[in-house]
Each structure stands twice: as structure tokens, then as C-alpha cells.
PDB file of N, CA and C in Angstrom:
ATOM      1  N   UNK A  22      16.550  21.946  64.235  1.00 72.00           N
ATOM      2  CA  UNK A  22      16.655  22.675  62.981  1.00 72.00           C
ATOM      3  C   UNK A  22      17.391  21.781  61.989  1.00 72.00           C
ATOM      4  N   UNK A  23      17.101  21.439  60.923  1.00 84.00           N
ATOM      5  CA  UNK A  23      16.952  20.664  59.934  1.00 84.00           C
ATOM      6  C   UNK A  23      18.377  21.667  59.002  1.00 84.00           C
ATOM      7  N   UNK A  24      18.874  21.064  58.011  1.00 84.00           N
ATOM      8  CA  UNK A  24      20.025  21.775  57.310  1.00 84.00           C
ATOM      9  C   UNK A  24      19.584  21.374  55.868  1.00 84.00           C
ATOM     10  N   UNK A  25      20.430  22.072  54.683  1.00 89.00           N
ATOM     11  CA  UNK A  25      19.562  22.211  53.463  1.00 89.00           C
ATOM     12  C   UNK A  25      21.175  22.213  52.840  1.00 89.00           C
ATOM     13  N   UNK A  26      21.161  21.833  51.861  1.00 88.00           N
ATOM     14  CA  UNK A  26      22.317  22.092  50.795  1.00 88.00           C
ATOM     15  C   UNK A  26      22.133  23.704  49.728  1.00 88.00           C
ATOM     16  N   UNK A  27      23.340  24.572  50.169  1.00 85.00           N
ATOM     17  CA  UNK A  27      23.068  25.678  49.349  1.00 85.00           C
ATOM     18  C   UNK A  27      24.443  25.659  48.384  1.00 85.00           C
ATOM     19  N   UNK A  28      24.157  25.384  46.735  1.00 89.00           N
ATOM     20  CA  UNK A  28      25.384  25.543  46.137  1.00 89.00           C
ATOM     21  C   UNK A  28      25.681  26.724  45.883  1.00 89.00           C
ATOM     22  N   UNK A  29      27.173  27.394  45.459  1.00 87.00           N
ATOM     23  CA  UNK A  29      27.044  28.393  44.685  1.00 87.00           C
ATOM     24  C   UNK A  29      28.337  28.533  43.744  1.00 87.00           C
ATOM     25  N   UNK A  30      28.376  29.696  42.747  1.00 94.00           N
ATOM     26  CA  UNK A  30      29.329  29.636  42.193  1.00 94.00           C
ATOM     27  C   UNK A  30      29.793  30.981  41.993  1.00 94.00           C
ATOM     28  N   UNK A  31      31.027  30.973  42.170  1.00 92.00           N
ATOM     29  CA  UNK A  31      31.620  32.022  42.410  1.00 92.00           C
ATOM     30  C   UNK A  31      33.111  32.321  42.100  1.00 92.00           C
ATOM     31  N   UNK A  32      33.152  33.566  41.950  1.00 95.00           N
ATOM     32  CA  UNK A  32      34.797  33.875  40.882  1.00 95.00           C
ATOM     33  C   UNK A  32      35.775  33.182  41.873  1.00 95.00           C
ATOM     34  N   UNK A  33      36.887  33.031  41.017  1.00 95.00           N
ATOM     35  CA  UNK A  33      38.122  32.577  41.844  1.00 95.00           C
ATOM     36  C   UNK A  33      39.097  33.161  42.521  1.00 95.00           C
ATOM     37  N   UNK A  34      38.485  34.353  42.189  1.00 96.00           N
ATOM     38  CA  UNK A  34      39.307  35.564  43.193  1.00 96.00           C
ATOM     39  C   UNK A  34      38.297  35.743  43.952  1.00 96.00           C
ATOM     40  N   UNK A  35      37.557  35.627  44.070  1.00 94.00           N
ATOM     41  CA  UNK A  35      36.620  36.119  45.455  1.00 94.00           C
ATOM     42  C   UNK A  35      36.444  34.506  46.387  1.00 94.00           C
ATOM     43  N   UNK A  36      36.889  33.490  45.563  1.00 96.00           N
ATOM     44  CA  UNK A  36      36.929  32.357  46.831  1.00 96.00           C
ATOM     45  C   UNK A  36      38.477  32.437  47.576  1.00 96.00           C
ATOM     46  N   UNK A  37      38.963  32.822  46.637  1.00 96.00           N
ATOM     47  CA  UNK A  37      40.858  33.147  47.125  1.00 96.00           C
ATOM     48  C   UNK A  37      40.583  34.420  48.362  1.00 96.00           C
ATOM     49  N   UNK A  38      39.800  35.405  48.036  1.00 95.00           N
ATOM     50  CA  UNK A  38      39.683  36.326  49.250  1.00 95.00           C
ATOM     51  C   UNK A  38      38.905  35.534  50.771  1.00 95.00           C
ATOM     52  N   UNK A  39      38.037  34.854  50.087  1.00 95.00           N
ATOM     53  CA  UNK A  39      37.055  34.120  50.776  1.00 95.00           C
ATOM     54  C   UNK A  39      38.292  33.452  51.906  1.00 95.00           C
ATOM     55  N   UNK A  40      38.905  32.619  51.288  1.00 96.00           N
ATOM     56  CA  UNK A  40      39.879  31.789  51.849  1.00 96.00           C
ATOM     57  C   UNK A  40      40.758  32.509  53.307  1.00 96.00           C
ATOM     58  N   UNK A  41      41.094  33.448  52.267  1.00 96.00           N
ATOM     59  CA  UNK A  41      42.111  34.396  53.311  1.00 96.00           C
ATOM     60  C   UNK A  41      41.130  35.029  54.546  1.00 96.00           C
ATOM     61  N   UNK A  42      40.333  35.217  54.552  1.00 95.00           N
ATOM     62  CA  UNK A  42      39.565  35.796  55.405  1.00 95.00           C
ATOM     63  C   UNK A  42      39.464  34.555  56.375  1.00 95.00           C
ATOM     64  N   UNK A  43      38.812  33.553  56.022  1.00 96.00           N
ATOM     65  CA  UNK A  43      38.517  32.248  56.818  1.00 96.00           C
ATOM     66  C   UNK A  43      39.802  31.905  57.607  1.00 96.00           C
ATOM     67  N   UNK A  44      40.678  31.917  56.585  1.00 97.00           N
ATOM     68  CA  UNK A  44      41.827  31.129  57.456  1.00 97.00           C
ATOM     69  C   UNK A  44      42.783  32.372  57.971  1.00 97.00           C
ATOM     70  N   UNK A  45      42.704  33.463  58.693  1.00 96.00           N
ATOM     71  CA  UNK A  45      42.854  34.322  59.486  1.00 96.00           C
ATOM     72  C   UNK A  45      42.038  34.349  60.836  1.00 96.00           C
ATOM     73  N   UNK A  46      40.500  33.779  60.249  1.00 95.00           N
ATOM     74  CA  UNK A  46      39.784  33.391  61.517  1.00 95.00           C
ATOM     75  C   UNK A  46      39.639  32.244  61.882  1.00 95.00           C
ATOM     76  N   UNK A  47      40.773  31.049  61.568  1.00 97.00           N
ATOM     77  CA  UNK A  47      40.934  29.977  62.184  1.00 97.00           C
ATOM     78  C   UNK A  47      39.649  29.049  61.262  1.00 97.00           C
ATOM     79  N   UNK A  48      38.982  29.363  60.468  1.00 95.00           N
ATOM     80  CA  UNK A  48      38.030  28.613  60.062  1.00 95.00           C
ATOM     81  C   UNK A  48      37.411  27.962  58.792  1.00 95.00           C
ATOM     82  N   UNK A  49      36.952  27.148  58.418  1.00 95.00           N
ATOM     83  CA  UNK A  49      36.799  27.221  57.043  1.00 95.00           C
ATOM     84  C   UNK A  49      35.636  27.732  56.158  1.00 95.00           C
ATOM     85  N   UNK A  50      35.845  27.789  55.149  1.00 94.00           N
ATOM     86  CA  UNK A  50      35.259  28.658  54.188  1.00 94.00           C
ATOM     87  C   UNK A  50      33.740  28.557  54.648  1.00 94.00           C
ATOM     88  N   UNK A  51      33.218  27.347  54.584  1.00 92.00           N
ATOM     89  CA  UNK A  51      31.992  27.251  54.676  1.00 92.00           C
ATOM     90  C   UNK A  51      31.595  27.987  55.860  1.00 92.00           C
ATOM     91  N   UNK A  52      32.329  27.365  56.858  1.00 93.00           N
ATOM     92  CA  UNK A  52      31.894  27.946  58.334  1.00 93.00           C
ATOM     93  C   UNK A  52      32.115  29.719  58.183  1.00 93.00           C
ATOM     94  N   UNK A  53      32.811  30.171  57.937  1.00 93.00           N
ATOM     95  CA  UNK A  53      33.094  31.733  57.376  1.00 93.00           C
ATOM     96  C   UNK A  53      31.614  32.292  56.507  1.00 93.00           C
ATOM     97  N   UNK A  54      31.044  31.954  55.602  1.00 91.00           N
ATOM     98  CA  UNK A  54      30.329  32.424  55.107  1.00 91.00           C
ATOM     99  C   UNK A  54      29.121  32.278  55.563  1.00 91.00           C
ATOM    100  N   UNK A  55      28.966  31.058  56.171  1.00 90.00           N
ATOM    101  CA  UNK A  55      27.758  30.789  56.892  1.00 90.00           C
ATOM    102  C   UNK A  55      27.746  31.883  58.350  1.00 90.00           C
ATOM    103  N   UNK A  56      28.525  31.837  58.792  1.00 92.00           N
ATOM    104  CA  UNK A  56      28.676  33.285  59.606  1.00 92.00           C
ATOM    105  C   UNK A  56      28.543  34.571  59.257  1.00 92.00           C
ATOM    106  N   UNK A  57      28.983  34.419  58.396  1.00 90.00           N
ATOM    107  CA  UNK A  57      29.066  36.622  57.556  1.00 90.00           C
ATOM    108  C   UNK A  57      27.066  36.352  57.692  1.00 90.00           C
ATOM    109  N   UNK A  58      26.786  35.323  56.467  1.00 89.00           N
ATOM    110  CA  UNK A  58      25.116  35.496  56.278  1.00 89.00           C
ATOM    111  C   UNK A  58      24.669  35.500  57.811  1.00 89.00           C
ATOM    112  N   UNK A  59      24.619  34.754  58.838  1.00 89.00           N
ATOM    113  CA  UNK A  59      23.895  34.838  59.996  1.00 89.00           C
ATOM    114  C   UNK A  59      24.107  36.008  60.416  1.00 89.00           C
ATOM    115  N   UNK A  60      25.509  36.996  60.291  1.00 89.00           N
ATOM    116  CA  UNK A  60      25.883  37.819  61.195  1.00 89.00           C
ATOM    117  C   UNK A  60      24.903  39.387  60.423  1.00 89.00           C
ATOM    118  N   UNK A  61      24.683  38.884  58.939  1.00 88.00           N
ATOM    119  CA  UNK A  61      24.451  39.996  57.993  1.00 88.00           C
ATOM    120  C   UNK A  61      22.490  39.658  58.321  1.00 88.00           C
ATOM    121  N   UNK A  62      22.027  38.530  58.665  1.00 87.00           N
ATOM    122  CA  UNK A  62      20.711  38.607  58.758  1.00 87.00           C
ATOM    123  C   UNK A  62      20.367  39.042  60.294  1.00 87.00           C
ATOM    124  N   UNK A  63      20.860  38.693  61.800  1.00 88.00           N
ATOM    125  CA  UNK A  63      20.642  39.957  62.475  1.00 88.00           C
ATOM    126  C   UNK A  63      21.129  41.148  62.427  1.00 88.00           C
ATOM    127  N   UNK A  64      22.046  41.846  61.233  1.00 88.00           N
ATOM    128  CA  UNK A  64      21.852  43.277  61.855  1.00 88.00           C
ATOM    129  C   UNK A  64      20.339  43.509  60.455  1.00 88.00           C
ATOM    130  N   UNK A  65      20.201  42.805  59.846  1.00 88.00           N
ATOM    131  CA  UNK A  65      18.446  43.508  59.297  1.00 88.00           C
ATOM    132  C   UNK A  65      17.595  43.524  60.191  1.00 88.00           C
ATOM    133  N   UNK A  66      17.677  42.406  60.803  1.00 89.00           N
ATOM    134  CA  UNK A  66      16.579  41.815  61.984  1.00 89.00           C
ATOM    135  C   UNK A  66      16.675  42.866  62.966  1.00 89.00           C
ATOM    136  N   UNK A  67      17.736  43.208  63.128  1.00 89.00           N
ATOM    137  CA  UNK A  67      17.986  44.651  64.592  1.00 89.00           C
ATOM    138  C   UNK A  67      17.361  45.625  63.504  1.00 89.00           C
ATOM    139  N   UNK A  68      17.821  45.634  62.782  1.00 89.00           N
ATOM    140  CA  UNK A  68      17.570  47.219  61.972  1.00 89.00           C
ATOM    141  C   UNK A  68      15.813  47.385  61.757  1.00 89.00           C
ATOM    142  N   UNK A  69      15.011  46.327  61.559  1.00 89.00           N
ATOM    143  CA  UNK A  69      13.916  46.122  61.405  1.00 89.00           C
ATOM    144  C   UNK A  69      12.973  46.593  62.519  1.00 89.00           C
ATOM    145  N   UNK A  70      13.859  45.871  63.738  1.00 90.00           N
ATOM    146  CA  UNK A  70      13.429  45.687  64.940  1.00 90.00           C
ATOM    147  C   UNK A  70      13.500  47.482  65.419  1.00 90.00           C
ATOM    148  N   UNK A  71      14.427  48.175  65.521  1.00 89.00           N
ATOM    149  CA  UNK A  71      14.464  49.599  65.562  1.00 89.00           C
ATOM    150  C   UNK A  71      13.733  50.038  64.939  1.00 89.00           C
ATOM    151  N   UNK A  72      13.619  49.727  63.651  1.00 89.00           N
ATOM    152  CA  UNK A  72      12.759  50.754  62.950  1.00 89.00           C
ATOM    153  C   UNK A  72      10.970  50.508  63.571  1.00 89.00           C
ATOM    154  N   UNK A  73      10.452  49.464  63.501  1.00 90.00           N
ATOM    155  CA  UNK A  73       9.234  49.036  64.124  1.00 90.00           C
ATOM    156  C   UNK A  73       9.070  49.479  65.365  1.00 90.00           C
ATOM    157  N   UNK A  74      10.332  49.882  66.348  1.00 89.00           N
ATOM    158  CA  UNK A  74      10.171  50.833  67.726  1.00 89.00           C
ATOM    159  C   UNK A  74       9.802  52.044  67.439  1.00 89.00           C
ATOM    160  N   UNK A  75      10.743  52.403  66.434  1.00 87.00           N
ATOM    161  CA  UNK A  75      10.670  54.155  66.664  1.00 87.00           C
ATOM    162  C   UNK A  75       9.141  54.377  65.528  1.00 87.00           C
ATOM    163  N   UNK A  76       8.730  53.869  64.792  1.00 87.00           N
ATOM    164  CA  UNK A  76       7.209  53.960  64.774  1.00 87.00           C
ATOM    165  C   UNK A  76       6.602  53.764  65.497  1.00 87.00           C
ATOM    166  N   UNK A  77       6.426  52.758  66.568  1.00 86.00           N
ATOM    167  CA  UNK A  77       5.612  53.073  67.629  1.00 86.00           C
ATOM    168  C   UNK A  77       5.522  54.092  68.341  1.00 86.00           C
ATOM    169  N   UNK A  78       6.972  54.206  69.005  1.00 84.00           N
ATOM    170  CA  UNK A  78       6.786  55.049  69.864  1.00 84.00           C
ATOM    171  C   UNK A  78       6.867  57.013  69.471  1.00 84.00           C
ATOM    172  N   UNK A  79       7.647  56.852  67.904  1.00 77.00           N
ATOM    173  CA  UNK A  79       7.427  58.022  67.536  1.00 77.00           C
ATOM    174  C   UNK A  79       8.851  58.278  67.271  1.00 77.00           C
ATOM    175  N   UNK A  80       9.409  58.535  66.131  1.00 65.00           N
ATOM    176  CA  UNK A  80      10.951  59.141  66.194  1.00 65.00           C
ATOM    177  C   UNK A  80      11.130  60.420  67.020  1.00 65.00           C
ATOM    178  N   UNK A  81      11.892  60.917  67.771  1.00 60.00           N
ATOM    179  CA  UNK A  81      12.378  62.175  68.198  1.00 60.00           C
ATOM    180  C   UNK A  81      11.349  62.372  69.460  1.00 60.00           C
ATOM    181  N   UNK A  82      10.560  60.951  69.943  1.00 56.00           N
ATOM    182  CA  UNK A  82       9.682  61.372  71.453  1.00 56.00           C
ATOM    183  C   UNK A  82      10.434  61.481  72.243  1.00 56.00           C
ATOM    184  N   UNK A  83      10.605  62.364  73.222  1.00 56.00           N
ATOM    185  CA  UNK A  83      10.898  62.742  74.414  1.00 56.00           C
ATOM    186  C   UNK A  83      11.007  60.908  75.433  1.00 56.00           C
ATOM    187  N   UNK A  84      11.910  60.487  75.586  1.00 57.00           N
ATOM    188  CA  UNK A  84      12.324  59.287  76.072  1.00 57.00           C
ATOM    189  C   UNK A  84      11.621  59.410  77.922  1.00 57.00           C
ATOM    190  N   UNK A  85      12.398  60.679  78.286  1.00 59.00           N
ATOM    191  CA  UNK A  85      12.179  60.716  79.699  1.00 59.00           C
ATOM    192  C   UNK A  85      11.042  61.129  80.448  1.00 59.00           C
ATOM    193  N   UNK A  86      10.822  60.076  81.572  1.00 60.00           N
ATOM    194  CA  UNK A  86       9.396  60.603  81.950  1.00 60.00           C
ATOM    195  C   UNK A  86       8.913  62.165  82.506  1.00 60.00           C
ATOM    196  N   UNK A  87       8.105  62.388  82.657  1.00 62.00           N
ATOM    197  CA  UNK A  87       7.603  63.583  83.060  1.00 62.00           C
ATOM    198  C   UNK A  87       7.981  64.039  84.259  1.00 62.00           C
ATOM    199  N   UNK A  88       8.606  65.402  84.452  1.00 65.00           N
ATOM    200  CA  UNK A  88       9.017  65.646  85.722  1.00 65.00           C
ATOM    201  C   UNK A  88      10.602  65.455  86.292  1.00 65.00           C
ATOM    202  N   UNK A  89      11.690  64.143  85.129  1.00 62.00           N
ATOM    203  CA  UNK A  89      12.767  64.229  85.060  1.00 62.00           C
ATOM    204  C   UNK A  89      13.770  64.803  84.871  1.00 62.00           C
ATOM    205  N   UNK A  90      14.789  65.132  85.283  1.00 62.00           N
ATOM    206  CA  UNK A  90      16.158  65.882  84.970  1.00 62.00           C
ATOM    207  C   UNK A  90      16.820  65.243  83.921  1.00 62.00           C
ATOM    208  N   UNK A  91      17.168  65.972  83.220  1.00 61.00           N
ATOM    209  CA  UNK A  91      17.545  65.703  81.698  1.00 61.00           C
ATOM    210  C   UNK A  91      19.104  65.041  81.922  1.00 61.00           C
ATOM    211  N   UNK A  92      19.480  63.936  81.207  1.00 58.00           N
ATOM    212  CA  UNK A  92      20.416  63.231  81.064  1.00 58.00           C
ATOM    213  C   UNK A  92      21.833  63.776  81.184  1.00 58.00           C
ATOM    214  N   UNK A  93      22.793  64.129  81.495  1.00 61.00           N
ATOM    215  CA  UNK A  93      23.912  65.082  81.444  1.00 61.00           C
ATOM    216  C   UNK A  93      24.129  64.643  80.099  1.00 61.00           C
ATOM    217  N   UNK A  94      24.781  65.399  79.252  1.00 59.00           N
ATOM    218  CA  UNK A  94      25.370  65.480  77.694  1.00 59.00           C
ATOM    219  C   UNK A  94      27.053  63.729  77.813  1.00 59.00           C
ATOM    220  N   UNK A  95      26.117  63.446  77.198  1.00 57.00           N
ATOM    221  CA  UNK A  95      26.744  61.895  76.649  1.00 57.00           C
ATOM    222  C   UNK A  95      26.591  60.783  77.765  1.00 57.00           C
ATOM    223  N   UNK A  96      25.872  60.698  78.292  1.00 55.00           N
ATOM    224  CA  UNK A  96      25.759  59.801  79.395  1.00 55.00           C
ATOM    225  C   UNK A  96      23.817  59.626  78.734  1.00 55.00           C
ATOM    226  N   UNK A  97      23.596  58.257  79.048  1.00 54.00           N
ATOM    227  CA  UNK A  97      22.211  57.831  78.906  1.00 54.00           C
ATOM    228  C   UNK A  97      21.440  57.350  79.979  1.00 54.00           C
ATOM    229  N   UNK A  98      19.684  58.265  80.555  1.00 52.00           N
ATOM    230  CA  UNK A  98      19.393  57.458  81.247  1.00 52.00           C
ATOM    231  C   UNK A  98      18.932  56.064  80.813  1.00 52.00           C
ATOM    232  N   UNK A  99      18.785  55.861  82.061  1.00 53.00           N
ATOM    233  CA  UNK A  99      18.310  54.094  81.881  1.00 53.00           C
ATOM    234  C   UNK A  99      16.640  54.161  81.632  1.00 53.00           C
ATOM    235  N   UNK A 100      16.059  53.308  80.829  1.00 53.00           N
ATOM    236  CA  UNK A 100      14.832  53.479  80.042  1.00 53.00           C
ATOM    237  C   UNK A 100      14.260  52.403  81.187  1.00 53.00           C
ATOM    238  N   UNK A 101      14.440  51.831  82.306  1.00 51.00           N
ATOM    239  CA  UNK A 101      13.843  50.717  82.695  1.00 51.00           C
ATOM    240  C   UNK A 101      12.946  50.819  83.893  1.00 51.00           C
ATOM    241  N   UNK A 102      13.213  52.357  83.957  1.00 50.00           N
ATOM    242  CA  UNK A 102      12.193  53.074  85.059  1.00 50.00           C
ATOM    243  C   UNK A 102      12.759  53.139  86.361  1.00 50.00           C
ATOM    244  N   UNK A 103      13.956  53.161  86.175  1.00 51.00           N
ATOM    245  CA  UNK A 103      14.323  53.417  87.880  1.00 51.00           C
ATOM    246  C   UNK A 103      14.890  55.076  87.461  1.00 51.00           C
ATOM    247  N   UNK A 104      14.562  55.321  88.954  1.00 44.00           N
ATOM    248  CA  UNK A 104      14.699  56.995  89.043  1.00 44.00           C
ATOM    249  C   UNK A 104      15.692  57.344  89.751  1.00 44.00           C
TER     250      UNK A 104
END
């Protein structure tokens, strides 16, 4: 994977926050923001990814197979087919 130069410009109070954030996590700015964006493009990618499930399979379908005992209240069965 190949790397690209991204400039930007930005207030001086929000690189001063920028800062403080980074150097609480041991890191620098660049490396900090380049993280938030990676961390902020999989949860779309999850969120995408959910949403493209539950159209398939149908929001609010009945998960458990036919003939199963229903999950006790807050506990989840396992979707991987063991019984």
C-alpha cells in the first residue's frame, strides 16, 4: 500500500485540542488523526456491513431455528448452528 500526502488546515484551537489528545495517547498528531479517520471509516464499514445483513436476511426475522427453545432473557444463542 502506497501513501499519499494529505494537507490540511485547521484552527489553532482545534490543533491545540488535537495535540492534547495525541499526547495523552503517547502519540503524535499525525499518527492520532490518522487513527481517529481509520477508526471512524470501520465503524461505517461495520455499519454498512449490518445494514446489508439485516436486508438480507430481513430486520426483526426470527434468528432461531425451527423447533428451538428460546434464548433465556439477556443471554444470546450462538448463530453458528450448534444446538
Amino acid at each position: 500500500m502506497g501513501s499519499t500526502v494529505l494537507s490540511l488546515r485547521i484552527d489553532s484551537e482545534l490543533l491545540d485540542r488535537l495535540k492534547g489528545h495525541a499526547a495523552k495517547r503517547g502519540m503524535s498528531v499525525q499518527d492520532y488523526v490518522v487513527r481517529t479517520l481509520i477508526r471512524e471509516d470501520f465503524d461505517e464499514r461495520f455499519k454498512t456491513a449490518v445494514e446489508e445483513t439485516e436486508k438480507f436476511y430481513g430486520e426483526g426475522a426470527d434468528p432461531e431455528p425451527p423447533g428451538a427453545a428460546p434464548a433465556p432473557l439477556g443471554q444470546v444463542r450462538p448463530s453458528a448452528g450448534i444446538a
